[in-house]
Coordinates of C-alpha atoms in Angstrom, one line a residue:
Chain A
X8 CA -3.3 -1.8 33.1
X9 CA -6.2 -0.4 34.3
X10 CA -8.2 2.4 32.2
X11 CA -10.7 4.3 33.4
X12 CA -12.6 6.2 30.5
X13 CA -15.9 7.5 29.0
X14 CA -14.5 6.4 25.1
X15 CA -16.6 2.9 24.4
X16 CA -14.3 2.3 21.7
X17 CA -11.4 2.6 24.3
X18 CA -13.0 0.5 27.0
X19 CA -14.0 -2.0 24.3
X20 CA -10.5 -1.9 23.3
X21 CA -8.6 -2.3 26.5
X22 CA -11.7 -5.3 27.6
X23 CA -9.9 -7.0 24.4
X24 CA -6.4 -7.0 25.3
X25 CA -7.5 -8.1 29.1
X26 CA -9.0 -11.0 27.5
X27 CA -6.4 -11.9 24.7
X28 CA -3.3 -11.4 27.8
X29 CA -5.0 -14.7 29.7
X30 CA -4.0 -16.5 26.1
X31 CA -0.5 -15.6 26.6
X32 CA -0.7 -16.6 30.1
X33 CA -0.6 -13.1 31.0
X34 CA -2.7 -11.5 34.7
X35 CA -6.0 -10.9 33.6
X36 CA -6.6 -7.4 34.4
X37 CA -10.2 -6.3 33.1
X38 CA -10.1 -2.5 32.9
X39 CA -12.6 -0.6 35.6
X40 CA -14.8 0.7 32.9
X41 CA -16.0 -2.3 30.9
X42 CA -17.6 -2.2 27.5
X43 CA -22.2 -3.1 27.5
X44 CA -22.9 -6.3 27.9
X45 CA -23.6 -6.5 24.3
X46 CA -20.2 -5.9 23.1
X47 CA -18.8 -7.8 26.2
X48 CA -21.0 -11.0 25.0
X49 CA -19.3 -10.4 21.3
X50 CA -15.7 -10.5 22.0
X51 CA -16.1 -13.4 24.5
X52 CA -17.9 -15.3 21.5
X53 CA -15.1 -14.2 19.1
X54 CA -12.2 -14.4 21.4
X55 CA -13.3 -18.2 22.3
X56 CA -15.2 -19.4 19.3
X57 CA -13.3 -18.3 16.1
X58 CA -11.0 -21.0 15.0
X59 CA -7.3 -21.0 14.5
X60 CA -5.9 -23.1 11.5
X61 CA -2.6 -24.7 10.7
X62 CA -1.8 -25.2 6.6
X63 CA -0.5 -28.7 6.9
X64 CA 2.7 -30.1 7.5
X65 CA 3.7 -30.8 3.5
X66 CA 2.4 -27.4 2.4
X67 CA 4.7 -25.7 5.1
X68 CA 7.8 -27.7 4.2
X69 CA 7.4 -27.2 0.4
X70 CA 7.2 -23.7 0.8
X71 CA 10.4 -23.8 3.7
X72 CA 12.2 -25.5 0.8
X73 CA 11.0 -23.1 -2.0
X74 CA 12.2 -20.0 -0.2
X75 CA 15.4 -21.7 0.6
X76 CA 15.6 -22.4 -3.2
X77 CA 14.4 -18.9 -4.2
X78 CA 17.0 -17.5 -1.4
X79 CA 20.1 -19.4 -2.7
X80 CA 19.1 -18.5 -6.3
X81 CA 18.8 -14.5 -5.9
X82 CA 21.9 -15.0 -3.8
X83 CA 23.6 -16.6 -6.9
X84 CA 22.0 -14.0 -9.2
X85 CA 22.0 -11.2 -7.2
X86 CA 19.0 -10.4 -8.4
X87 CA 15.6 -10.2 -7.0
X88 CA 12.7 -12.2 -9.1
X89 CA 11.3 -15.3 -7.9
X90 CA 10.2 -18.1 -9.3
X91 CA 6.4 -18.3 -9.9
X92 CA 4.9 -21.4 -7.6
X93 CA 2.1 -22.7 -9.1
X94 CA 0.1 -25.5 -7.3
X95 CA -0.5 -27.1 -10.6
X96 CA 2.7 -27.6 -10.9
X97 CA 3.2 -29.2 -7.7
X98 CA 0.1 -31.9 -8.7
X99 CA 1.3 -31.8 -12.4
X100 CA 4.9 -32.9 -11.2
X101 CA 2.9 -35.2 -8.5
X102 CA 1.2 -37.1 -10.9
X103 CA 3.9 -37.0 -13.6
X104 CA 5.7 -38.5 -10.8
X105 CA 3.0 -40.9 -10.3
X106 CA 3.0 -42.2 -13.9
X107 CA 7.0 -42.7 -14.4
X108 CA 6.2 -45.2 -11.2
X109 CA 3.3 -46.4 -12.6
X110 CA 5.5 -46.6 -16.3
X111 CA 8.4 -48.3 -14.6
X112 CA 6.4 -50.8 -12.8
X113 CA 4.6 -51.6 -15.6
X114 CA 7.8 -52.0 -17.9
X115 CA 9.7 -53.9 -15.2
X116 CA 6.2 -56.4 -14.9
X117 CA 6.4 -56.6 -18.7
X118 CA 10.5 -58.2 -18.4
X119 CA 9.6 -60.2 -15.6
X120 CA 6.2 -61.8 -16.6
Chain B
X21 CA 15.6 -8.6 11.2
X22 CA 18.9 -7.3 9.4
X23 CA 20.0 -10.9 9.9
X24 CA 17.3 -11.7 8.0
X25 CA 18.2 -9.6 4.6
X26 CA 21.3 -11.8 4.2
X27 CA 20.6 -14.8 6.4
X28 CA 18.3 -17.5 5.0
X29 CA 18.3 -19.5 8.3
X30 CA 17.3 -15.7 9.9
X31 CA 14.5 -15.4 7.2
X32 CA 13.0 -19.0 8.1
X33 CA 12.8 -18.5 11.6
X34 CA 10.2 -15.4 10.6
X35 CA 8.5 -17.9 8.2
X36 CA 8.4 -20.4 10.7
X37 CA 6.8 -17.8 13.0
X38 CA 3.9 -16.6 11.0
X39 CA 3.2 -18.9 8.3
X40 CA 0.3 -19.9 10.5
X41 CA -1.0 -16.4 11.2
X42 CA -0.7 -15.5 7.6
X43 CA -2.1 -18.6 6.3
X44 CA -5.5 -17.9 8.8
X45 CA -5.7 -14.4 7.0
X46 CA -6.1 -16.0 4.4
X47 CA -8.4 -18.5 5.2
X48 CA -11.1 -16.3 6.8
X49 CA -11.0 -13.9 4.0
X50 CA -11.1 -16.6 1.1
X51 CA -12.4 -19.6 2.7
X52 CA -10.3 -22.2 0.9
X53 CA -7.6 -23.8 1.8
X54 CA -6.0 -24.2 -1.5
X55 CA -6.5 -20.6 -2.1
X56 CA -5.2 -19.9 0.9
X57 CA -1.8 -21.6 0.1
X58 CA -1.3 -20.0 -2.6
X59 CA -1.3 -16.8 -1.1
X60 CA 0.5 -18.0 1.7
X61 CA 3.0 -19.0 -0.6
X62 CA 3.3 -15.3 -2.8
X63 CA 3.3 -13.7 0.6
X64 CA 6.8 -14.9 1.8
X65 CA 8.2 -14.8 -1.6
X66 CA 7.0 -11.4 -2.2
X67 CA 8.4 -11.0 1.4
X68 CA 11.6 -12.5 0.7
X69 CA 12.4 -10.8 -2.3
X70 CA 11.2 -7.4 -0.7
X71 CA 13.3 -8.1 2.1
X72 CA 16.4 -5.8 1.0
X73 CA 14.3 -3.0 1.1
X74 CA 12.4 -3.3 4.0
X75 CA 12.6 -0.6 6.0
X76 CA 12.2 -0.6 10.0
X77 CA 10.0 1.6 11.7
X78 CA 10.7 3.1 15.2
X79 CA 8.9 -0.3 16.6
X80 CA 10.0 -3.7 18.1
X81 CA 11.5 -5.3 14.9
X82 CA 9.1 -8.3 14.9
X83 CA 6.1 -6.3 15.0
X84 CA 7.1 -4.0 11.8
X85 CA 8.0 -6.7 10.5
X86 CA 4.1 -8.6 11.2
X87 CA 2.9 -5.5 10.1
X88 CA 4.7 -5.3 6.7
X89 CA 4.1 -8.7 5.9
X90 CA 0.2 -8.4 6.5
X91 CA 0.2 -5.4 4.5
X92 CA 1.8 -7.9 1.3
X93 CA -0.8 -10.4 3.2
X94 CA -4.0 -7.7 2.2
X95 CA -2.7 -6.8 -1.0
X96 CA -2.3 -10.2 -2.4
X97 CA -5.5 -11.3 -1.0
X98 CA -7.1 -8.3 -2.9
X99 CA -5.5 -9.3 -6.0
X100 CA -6.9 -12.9 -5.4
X101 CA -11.1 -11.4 -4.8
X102 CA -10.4 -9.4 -8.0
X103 CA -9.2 -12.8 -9.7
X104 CA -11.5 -15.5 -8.6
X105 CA -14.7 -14.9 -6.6
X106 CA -15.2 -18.3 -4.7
X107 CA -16.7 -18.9 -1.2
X108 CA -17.4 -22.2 -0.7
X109 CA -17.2 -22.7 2.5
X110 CA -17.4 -20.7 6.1
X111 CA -13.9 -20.8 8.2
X112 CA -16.5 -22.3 10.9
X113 CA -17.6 -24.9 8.7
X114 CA -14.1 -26.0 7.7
X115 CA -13.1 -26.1 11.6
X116 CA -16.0 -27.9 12.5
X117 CA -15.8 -31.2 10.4
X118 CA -14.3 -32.7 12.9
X119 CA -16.0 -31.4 16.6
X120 CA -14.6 -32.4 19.8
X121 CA -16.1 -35.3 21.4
X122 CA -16.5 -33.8 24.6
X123 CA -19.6 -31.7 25.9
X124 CA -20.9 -32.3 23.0
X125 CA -24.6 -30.5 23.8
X126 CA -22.6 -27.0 25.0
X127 CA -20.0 -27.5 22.0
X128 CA -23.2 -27.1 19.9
X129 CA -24.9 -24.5 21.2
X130 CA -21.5 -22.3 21.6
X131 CA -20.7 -23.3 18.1
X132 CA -24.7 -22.2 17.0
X133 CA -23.9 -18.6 18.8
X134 CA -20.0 -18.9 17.1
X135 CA -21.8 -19.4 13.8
X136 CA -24.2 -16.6 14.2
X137 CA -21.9 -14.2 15.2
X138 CA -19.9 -14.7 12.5
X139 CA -23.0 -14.9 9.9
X140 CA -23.5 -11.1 11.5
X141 CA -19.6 -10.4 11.0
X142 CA -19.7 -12.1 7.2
X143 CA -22.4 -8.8 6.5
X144 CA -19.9 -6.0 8.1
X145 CA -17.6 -4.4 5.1
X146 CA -14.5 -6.1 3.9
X147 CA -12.5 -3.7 6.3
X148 CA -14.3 -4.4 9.6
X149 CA -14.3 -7.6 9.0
X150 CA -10.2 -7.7 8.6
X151 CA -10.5 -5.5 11.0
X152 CA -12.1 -8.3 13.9
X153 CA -10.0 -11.0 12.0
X154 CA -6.5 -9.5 12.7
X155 CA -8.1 -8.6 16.4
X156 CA -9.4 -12.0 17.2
X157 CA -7.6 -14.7 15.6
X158 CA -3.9 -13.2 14.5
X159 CA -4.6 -11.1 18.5
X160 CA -2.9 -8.3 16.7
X161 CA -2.5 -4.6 18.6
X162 CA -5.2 -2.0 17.3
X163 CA -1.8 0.1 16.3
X164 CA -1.1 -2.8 14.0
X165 CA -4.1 -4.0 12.6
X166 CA -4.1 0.1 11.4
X167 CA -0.9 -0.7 10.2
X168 CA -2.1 -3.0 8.1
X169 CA -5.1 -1.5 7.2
X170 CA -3.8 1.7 6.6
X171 CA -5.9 3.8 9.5
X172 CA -4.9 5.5 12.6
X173 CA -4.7 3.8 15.6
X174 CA -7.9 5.6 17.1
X175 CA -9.8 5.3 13.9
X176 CA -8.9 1.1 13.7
X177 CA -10.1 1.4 17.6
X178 CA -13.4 3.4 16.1
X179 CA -13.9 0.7 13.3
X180 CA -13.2 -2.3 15.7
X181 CA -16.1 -1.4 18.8
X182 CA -19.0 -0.2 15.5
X183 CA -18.1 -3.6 14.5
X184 CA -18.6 -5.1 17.7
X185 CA -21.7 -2.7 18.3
X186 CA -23.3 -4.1 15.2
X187 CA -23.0 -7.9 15.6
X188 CA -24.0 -7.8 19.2
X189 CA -27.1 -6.1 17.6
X190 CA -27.7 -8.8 15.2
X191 CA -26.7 -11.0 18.1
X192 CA -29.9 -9.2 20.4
X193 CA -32.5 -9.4 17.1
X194 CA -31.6 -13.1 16.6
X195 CA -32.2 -13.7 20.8
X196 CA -35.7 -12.5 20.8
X197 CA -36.8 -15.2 17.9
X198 CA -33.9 -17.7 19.1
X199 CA -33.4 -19.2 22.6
X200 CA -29.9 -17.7 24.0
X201 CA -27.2 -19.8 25.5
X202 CA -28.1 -21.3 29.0
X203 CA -25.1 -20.0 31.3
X204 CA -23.1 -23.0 32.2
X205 CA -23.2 -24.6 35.9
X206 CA -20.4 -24.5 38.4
X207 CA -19.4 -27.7 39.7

């Protein structure tokens, strides 16, 4: 779309979505009155150069499998509280988790030894 | 979306869609990735258990539906500077541990001028700095980044270009004691 207007904060505005339509693989259509060169410098650097991050791949399937938990649960109860997550849990259980291993190995060592 | 209030299937599809844009919110504004799991994680359960009364707005479903869940996004991250004031790290520095091995001489000085805008944008108020956030890395509408931010639409439009205005003129006073970045060759 192509804007023609005295408003900076318009032209700066429409010079964004111009930009951010060529990362959905969208025509590139700079609008006719562009932003300074100041501001045009700025949302090149930001619309480049600021990172996009990804939690990782455990994190996003624990929580997938706590809202399906939570989900089936307030179905059950019909009622709407959550349970509380609390990463410390998640490492307590972890470790705990750990050290029944640990235990058993040690225990099974002990009969065989 | 009204799948989603009694469809758990229909509700992971959404999470599936923005857990990544929420969990970047998050990042930038508390610069730890722990932290910034643990709101991930409140957001979609607050979002889940608020789903029944959800209300949609005269919008595409999936962008009311952004919108509302950014909104739980800001709160929760508010909640989070009011418990536990920790910045260890800048979202730059914890994307560039690992830098890409190629053009490695223009990947640094891009990622020098990166850094320094966002050194400018780490001194803008808490709301402009959302503000060029939800613009720039979740590419968010200026209707919805009011939305979230509870403004008008012309107002967020106001408060994105100052913030714009005022790093490129931290961008110009660094320049004249810095070196700027050479313009690349054609091949």
């Amino acid at each position: 779309m192509q804007i023609e207007t005295d408003d900076p904060a318009i032209q700066s505005d429409a010079y964004i979505d111009a930009l951010l339509d060529g990362h959905a693989r969208l025509p590139i259509g700079l609008p006719l009155m562009a932003p300074p060169a100041g501001v045009r410098r700025v949302v090149r650097l930001l619309e480049q150069g600021l990172p996009r991050f990804h939690p990782s791949f455990l994190f996003e399937e624990q929580l997938a499998a706590q809202l399906r938990a939570a989900a089936a649960q307030s179905a059950g109860t019909g009622s709407d509280v959550l349970p509380v997550i609390d990463r410390r849990l998640l490492v307590g259980g972890a470790f705990a988790s750990g050290v029944s291993i640990a235990g058993a190995f040690l225990a099974w060592r002990r009969r065989h030894v | 979306m009204e799948r989603a209030r009694c469809d758990p299937p229909a509700f992971e599809r959404l999470y599936r869609k923005y857990v990544a844009q929420v969990y970047n919110f998050a990042l930038y504004e508390l610069r730890d990735r722990h932290a910034a799991e643990d709101v991930t994680a409140q957001v979609f359960l607050r979002a889940l258990a608020g789903l029944p009364r959800f209300r949609e707005q005269a919008e595409p479903p999936e962008s009311s539906f952004r919108t509302w869940l950014f909104q739980i996004a800001r709160n929760t991250i508010s909640n989070e500077h009011r418990r536990a004031r920790r910045h260890p790290a800048s979202p730059l520095d914890l994307a560039f541990d690992h830098p890409a091995p190629t053009d490695v001489q223009l990947a640094a000085l891009v990622r020098a001028e990166v850094a320094r805008a966002w050194e400018a944008i780490e001194r803008l108020p808490a709301d402009r700095r959302r503000a060029l956030v939800l613009r720039f890395v979740n590419e968010m509408s200026t209707r919805e980044i009011g939305q979230v931010l509870g403004r008008s639409e012309g107002a967020t439009r106001v408060l994105i270009h100052r913030s714009l205005q005022a790093v490129a003129r931290e961008l110009g006073r660094a320049d004249r004691v810095r070196p700027r970045l050479p313009r690349r060759r054609a091949n």
